[in-house]
Short mmCIF file of N, CA and C in Angstrom, two decimals:
data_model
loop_
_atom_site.label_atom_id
_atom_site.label_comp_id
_atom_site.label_asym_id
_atom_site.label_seq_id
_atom_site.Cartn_x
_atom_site.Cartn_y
_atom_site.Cartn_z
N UNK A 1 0.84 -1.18 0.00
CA UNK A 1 0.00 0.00 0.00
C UNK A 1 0.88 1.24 0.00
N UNK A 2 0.37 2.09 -0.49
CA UNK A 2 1.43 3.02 -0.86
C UNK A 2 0.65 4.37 0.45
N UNK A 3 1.77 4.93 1.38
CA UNK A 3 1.16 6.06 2.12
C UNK A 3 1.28 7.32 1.38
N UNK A 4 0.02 8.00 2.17
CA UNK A 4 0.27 8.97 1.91
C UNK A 4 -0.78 9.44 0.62
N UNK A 5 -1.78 8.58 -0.16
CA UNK A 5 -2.48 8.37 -1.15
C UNK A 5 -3.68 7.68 -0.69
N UNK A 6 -4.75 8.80 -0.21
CA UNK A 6 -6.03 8.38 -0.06
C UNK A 6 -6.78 7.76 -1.52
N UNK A 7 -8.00 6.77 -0.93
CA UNK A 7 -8.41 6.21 -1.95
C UNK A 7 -9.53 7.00 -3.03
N UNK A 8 -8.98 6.98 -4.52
CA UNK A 8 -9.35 7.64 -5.04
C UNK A 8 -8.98 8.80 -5.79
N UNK A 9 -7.50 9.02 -4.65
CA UNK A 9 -6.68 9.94 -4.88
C UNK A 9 -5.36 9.08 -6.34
N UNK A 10 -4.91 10.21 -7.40
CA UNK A 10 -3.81 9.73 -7.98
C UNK A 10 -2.67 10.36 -7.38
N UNK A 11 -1.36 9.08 -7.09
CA UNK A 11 -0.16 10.00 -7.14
C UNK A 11 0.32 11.07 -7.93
N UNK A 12 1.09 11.45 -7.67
CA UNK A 12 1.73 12.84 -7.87
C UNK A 12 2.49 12.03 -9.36
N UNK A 13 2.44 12.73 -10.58
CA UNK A 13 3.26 12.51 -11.78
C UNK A 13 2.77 11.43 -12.54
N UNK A 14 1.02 10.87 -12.02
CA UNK A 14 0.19 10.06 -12.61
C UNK A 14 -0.97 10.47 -12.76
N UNK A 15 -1.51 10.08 -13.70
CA UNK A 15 -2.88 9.96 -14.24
C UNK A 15 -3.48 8.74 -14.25
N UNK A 16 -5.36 9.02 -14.48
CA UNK A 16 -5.92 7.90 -14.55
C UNK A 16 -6.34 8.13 -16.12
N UNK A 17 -6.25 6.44 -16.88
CA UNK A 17 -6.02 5.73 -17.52
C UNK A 17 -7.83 4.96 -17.50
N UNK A 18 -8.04 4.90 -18.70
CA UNK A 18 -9.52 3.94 -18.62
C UNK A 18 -9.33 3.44 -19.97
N UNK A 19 -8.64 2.61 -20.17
CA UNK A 19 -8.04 1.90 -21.29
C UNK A 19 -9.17 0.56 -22.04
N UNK A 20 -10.32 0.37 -21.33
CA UNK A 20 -11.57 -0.43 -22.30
C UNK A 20 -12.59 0.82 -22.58
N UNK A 21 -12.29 1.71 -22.38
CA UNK A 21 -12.96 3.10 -23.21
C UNK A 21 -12.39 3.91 -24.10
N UNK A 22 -11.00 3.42 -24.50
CA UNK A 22 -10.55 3.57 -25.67
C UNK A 22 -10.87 2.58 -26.87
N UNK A 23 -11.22 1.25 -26.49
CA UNK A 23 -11.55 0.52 -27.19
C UNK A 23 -12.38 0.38 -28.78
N UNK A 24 -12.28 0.47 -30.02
CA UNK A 24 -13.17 0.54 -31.08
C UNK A 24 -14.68 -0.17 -30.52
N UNK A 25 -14.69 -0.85 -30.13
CA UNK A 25 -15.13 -2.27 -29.56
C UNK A 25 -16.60 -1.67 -28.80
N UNK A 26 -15.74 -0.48 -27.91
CA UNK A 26 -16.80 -0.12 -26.64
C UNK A 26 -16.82 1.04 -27.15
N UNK A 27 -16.50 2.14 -28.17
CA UNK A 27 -16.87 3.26 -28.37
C UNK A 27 -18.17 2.83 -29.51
N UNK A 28 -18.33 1.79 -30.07
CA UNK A 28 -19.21 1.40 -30.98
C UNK A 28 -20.54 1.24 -30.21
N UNK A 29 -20.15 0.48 -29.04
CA UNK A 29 -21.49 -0.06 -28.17
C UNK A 29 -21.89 1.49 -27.19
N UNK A 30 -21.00 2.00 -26.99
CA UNK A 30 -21.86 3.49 -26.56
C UNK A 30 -22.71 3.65 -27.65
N UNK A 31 -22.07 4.07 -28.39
CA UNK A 31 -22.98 4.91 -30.25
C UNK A 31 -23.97 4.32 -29.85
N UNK A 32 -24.28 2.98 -29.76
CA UNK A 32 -25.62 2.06 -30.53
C UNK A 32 -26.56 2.38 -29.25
N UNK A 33 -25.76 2.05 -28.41
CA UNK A 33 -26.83 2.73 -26.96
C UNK A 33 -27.57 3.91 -26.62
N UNK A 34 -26.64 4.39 -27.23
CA UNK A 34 -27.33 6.02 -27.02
C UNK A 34 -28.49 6.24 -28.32
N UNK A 35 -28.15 5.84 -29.67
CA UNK A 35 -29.34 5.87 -30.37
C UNK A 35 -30.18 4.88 -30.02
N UNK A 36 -30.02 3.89 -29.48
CA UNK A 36 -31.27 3.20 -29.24
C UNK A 36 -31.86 3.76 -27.76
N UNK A 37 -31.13 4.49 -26.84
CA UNK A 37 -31.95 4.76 -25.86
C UNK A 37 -32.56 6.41 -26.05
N UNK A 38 -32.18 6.97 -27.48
CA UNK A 38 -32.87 8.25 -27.77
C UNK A 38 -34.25 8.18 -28.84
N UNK A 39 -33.90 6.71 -29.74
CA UNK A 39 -35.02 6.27 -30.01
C UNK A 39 -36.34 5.51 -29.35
N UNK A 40 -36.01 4.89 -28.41
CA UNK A 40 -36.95 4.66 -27.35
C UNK A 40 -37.94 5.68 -26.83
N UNK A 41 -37.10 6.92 -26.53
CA UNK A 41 -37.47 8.09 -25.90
C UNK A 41 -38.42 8.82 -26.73
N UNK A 42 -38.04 8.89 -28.44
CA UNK A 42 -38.52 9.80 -29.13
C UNK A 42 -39.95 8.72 -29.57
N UNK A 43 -39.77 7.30 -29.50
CA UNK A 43 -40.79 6.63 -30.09
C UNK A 43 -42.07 6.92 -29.00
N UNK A 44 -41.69 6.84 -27.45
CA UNK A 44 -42.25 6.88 -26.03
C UNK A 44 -42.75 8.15 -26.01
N UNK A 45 -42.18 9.41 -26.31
CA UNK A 45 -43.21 10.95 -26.31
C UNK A 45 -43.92 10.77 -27.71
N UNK A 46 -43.76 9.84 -28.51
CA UNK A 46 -44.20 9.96 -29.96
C UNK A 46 -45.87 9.36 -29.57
N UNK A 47 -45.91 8.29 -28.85
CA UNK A 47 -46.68 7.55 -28.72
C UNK A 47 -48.00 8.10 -27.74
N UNK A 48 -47.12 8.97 -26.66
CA UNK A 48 -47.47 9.65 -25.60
C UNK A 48 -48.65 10.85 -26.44
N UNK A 49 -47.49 11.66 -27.10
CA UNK A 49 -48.65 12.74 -27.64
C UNK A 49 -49.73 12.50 -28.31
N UNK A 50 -49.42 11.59 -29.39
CA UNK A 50 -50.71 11.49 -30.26
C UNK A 50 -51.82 10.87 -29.87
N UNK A 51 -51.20 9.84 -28.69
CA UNK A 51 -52.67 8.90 -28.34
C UNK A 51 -52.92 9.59 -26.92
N UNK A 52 -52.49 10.87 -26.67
CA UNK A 52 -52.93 11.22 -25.24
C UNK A 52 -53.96 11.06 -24.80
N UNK A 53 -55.33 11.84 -25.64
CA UNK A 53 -56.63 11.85 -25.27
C UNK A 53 -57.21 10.08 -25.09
N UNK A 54 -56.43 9.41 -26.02
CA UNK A 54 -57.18 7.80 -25.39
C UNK A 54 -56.75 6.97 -24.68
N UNK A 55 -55.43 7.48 -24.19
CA UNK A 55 -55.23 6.80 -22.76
C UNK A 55 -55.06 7.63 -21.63
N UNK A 56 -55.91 8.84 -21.82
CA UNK A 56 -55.89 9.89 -20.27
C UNK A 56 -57.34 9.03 -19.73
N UNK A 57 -57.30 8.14 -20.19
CA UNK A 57 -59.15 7.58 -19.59
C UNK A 57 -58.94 6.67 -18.15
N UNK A 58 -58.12 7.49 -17.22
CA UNK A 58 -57.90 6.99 -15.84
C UNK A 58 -56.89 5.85 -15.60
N UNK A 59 -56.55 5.53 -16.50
CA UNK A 59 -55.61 4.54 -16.59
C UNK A 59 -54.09 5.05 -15.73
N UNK A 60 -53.67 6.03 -16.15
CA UNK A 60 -52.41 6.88 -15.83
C UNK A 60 -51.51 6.56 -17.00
N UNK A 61 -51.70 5.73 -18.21
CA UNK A 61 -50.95 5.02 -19.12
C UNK A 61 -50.41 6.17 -19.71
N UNK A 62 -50.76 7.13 -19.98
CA UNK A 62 -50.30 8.48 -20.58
C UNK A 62 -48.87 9.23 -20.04
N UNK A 63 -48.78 9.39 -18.55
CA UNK A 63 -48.24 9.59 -17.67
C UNK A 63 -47.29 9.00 -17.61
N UNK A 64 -47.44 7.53 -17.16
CA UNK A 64 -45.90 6.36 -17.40
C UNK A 64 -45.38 6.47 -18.79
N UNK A 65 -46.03 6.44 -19.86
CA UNK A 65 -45.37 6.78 -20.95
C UNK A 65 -44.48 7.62 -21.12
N UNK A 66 -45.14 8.60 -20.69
CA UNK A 66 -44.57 9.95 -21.56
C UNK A 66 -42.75 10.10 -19.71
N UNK A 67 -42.76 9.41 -18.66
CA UNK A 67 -42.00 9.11 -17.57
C UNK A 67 -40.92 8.16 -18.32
N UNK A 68 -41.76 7.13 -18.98
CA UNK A 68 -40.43 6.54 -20.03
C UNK A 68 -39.57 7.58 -20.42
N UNK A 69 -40.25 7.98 -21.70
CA UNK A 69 -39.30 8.89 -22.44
C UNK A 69 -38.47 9.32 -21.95
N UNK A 70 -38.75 10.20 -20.86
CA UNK A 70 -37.89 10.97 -20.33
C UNK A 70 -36.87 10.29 -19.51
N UNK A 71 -37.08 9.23 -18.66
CA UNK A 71 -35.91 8.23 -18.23
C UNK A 71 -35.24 8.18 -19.59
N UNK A 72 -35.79 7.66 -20.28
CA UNK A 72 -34.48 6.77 -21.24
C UNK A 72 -33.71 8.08 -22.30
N UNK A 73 -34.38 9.43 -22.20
CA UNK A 73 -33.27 10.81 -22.32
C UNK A 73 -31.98 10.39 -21.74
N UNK A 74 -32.80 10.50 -20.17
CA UNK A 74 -31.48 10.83 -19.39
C UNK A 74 -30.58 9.95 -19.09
N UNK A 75 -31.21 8.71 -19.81
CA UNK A 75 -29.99 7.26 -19.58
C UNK A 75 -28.98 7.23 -20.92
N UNK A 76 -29.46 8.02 -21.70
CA UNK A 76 -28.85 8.05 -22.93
C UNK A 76 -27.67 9.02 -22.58
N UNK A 77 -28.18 10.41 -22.10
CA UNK A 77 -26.99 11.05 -21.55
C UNK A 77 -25.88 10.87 -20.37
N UNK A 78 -26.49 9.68 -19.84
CA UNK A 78 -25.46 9.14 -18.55
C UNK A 78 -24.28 8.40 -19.61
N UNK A 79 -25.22 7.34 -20.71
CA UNK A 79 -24.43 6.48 -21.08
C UNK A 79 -23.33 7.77 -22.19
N UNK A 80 -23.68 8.29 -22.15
CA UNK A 80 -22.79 9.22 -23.47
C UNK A 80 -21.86 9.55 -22.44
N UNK A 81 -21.76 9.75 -21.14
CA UNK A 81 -21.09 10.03 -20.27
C UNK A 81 -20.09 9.15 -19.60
N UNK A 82 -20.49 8.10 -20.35
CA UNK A 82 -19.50 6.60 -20.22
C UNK A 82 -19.86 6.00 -18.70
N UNK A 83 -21.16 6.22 -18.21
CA UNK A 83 -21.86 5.82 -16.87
C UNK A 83 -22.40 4.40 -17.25
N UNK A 84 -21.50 2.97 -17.20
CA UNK A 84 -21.79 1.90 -17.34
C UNK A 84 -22.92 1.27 -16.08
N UNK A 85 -22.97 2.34 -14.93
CA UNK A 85 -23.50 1.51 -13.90
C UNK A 85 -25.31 1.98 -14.30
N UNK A 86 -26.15 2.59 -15.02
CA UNK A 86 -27.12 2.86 -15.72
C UNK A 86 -27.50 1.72 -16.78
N UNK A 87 -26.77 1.03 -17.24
CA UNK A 87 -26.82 -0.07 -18.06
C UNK A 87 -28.24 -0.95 -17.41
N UNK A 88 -27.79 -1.61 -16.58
CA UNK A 88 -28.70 -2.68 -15.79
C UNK A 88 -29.93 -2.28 -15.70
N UNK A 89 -29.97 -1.00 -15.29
CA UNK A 89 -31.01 -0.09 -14.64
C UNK A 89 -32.16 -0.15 -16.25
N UNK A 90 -31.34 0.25 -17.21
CA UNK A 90 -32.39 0.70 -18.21
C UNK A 90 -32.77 -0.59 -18.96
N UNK A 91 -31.94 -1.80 -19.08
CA UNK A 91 -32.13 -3.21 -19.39
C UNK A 91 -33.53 -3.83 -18.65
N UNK A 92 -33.48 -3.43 -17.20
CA UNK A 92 -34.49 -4.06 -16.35
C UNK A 92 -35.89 -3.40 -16.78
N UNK A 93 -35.72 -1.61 -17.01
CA UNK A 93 -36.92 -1.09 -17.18
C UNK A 93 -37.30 -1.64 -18.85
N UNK A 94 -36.56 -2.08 -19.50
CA UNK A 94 -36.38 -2.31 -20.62
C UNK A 94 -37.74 -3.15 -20.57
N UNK A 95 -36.89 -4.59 -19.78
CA UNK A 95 -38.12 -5.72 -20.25
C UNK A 95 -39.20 -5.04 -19.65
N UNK A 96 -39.89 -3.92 -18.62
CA UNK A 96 -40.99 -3.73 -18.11
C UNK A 96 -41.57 -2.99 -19.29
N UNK A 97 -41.21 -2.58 -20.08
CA UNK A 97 -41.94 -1.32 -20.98
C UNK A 97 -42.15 -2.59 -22.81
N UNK A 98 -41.21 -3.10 -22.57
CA UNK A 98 -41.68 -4.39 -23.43
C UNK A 98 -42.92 -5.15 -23.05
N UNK A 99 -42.59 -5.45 -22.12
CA UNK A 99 -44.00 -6.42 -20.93
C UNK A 99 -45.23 -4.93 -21.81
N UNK A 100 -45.40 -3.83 -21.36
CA UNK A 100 -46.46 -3.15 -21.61
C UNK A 100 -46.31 -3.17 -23.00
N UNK A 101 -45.47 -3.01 -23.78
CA UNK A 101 -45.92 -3.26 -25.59
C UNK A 101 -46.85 -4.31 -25.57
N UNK A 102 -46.04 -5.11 -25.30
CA UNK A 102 -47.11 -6.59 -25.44
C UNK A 102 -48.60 -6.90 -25.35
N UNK A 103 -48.51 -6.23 -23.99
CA UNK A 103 -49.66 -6.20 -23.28
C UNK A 103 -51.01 -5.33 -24.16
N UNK A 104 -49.96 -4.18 -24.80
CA UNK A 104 -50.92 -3.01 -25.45
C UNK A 104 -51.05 -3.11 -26.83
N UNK A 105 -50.09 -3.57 -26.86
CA UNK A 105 -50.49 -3.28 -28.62
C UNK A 105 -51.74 -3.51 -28.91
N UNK A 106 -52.57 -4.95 -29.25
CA UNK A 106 -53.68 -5.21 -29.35
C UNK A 106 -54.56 -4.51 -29.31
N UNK A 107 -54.37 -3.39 -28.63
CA UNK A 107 -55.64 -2.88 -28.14
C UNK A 107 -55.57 -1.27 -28.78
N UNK A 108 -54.44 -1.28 -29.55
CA UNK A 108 -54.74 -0.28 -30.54
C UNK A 108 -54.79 -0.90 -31.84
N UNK A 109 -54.88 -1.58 -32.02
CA UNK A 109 -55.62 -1.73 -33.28
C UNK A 109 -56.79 -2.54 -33.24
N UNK A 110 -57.83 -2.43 -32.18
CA UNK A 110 -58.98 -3.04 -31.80
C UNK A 110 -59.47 -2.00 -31.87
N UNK A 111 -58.83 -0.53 -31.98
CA UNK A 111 -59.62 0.37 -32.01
C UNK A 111 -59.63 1.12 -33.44
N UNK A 112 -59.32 0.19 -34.47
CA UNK A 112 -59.70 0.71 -35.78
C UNK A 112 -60.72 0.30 -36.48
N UNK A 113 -62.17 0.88 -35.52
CA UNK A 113 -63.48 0.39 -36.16
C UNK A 113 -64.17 1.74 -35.98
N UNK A 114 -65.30 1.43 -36.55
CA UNK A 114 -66.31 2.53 -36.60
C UNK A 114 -66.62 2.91 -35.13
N UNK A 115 -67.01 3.72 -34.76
CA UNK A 115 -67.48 4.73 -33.60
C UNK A 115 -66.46 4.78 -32.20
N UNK A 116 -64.75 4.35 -32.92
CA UNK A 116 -63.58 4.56 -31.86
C UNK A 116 -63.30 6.07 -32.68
N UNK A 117 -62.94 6.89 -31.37
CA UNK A 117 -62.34 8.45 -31.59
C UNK A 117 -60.81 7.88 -32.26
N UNK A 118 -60.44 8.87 -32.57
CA UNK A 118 -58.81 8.67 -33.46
C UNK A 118 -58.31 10.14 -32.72
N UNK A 119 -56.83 8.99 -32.28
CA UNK A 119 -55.80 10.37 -31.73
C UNK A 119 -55.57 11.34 -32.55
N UNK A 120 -53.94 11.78 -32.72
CA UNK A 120 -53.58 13.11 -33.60
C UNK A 120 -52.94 12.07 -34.64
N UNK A 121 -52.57 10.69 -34.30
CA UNK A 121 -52.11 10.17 -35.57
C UNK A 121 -53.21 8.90 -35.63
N UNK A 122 -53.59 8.03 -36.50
CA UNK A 122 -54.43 6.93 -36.96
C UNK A 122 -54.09 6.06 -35.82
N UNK A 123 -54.61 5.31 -35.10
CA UNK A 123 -54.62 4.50 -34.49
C UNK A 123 -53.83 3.30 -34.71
N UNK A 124 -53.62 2.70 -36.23
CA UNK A 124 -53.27 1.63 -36.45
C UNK A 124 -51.56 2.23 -36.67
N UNK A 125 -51.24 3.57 -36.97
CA UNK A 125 -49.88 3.86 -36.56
C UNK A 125 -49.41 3.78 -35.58
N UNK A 126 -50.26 4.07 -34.33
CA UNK A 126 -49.82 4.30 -32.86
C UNK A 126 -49.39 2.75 -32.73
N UNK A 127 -50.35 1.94 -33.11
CA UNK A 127 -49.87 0.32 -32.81
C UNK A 127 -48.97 0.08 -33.12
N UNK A 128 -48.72 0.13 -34.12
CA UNK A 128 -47.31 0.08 -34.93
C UNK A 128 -45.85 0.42 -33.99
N UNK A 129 -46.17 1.54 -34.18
CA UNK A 129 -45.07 2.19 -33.46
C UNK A 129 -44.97 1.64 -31.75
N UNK A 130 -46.00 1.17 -31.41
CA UNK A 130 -46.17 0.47 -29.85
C UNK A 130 -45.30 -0.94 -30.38
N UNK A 131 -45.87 -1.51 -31.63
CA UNK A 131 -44.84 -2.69 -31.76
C UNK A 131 -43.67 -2.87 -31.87
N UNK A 132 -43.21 -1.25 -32.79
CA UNK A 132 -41.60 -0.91 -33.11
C UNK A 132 -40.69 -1.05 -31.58
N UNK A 133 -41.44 -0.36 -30.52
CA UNK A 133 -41.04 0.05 -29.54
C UNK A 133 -40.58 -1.73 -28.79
N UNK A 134 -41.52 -2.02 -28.85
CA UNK A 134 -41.75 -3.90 -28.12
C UNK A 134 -39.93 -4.08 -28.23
N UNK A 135 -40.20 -4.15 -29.84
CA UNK A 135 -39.18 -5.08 -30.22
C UNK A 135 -37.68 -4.03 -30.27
N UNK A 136 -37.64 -2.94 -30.03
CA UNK A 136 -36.66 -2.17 -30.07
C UNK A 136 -36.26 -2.38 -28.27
N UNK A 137 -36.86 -2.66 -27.93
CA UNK A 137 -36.22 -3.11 -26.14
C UNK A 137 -35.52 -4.14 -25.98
N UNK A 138 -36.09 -5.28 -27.12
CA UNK A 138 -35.38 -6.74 -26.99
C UNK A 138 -33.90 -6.35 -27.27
N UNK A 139 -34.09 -5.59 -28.41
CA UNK A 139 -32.52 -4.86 -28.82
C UNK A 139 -31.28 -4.19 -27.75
N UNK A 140 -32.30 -3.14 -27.21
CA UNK A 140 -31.57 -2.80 -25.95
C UNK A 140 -31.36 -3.06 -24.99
N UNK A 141 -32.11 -4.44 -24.74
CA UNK A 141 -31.53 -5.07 -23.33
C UNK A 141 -30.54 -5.88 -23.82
N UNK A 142 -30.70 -6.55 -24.85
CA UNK A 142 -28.92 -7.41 -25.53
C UNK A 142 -27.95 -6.61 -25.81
N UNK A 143 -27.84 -5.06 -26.18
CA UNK A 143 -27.21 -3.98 -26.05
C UNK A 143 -26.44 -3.47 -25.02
N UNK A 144 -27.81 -3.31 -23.91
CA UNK A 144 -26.82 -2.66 -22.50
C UNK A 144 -26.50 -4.21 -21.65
N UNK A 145 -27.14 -5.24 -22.04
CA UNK A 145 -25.93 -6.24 -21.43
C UNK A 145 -24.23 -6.35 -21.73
N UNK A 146 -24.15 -6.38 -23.15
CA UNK A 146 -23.05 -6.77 -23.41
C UNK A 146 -22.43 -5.24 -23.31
N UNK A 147 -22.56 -3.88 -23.49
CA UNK A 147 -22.14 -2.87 -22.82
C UNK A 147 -21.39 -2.93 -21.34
N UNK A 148 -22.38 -3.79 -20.57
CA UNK A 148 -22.14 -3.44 -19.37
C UNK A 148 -20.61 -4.48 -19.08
N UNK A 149 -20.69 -5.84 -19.47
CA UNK A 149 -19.56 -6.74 -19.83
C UNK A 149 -18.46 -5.74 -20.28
N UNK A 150 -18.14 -4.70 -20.88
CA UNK A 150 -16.76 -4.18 -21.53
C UNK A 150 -16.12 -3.96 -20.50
N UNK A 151 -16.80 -3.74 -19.00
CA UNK A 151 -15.82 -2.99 -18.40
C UNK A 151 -15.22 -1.59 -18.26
N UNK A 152 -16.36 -0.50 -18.49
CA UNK A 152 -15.79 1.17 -19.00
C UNK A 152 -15.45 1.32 -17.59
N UNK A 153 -15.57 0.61 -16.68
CA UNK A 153 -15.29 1.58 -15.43
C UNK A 153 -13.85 1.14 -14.93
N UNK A 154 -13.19 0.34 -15.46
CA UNK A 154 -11.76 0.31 -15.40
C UNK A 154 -10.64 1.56 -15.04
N UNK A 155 -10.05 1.28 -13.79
CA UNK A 155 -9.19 2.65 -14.16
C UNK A 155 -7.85 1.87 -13.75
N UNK A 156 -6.79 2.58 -14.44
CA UNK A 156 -5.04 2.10 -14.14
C UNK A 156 -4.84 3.52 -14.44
N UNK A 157 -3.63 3.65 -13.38
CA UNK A 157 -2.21 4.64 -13.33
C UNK A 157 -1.89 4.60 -14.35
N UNK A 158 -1.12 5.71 -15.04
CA UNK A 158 0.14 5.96 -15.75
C UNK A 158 0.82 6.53 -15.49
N UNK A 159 1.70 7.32 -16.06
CA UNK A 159 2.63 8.18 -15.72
C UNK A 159 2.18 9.34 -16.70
N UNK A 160 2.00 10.66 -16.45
CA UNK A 160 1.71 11.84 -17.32
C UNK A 160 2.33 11.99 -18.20
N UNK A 161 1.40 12.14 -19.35
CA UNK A 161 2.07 12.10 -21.06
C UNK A 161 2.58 10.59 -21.49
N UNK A 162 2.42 9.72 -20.81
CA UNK A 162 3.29 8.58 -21.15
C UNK A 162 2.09 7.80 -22.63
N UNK A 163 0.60 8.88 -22.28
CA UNK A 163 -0.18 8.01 -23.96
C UNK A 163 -0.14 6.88 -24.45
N UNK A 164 -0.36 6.55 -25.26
CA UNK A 164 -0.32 5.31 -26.28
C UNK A 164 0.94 4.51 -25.89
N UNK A 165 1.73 4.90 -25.60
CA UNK A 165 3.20 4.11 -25.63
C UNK A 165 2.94 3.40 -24.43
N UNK A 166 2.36 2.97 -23.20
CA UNK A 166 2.10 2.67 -22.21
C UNK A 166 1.28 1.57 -22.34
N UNK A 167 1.91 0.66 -21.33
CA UNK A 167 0.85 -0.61 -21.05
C UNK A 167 1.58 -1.48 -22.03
N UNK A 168 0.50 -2.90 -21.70
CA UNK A 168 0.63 -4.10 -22.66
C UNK A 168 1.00 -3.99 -23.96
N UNK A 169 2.27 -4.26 -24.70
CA UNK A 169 2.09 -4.92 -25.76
C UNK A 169 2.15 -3.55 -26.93
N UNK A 170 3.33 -2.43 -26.21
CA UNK A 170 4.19 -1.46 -26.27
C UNK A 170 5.52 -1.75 -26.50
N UNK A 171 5.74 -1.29 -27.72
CA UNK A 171 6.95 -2.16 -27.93
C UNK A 171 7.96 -1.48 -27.75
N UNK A 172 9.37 -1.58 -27.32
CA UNK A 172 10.29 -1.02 -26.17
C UNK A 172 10.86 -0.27 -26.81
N UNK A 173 11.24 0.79 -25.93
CA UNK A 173 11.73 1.97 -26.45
C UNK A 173 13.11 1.92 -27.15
N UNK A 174 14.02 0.64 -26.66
CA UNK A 174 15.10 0.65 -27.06
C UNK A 174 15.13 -0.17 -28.41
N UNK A 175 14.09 -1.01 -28.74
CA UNK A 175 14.18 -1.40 -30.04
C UNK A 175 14.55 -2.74 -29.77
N UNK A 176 15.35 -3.44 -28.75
CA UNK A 176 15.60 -4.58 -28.19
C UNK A 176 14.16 -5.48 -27.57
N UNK A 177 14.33 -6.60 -27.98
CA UNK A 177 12.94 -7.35 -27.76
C UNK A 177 12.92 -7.54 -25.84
N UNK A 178 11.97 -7.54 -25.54
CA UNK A 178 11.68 -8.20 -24.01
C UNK A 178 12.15 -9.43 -23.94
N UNK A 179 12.67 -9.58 -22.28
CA UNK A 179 12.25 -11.08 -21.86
C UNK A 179 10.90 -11.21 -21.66
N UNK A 180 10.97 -12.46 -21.52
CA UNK A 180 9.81 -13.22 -21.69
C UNK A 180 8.95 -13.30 -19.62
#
């Protein structure tokens, strides 16, 4: 143990290092996360506005909806923030808002008959888009699983400025091969 270096704290003439967030690997699986958790969001107020008036009918379904969206904003901006511990969190709400696709869809397009009111968009779109949503969760919970597996929260020492040349499998400055 080294004194003198509370935890959390870096020594003096080091930096912290998060070397599986340099990765091609894990800068790819952010990207895909964040559009799939901004499409969630935009499909979830999409769904929210147009069918407001037919699910403000005491249900509260309007309300949790439009509470989605806005969670999965701000999980999108955690994850852009390289906040791997949000992963789980939005996976779990994931399958719950799938569970309600499921549950709902049906029942918008039960309402494309004569003497059902029609939201601001056709009814049999809202379904649609309730189904897009279903199956766009299955996506993002196999998404922020294997996200959460990379490991972004890794941290190692270096030495300041020492960059790219540092770590594993850096090949030596003198040009002479390593022992083994």
């Amino acid at each position: 143990m080294i004194v003198g270096v509370s935890v959390g704290e870096v020594r003096p003439g080091y930096e912290l290092w998060r070397p599986n967030r340099e990765k091609a690997e894990s800068v790819t699986t952010k990207f895909v996360l964040v559009v799939l958790l901004l499409a969630t969001s935009a499909i979830a107020v999409i769904i929210t506005f147009t069918g407001f008036s037919l699910m403000s009918g005491g249900s509260g379904m309007a309300i949790i909806c439009l509470i989605f969206g806005l969670l999965y904003a701000f999980f999108a901006f955690l994850v852009a923030r390289w906040n791997r511990g949000i992963l789980p969190v939005a996976a779990a709400l994931s399958m719950i808002l799938a569970i309600f696709c499921a549950v709902g869809a049906n029942s918008w397009f039960a309402r494309d008959k004569a003497g059902f009111e029609d939201g601001l968009l056709p009814v049999t779109l809202i379904g649609l888009l309730v189904v897009i949503l279903g199956l766009l969760q299955i996506v993002l919970i196999a998404a922020a699983l294997y996200g959460f597996n990379q490991e972004w929260h890794v941290e190692e020492e270096r030495p300041i400025g020492a960059g790219e040349d540092y770590g594993a499998g850096a090949p030596p400055e003198n040009g002479a091969p390593q022992p083994a």
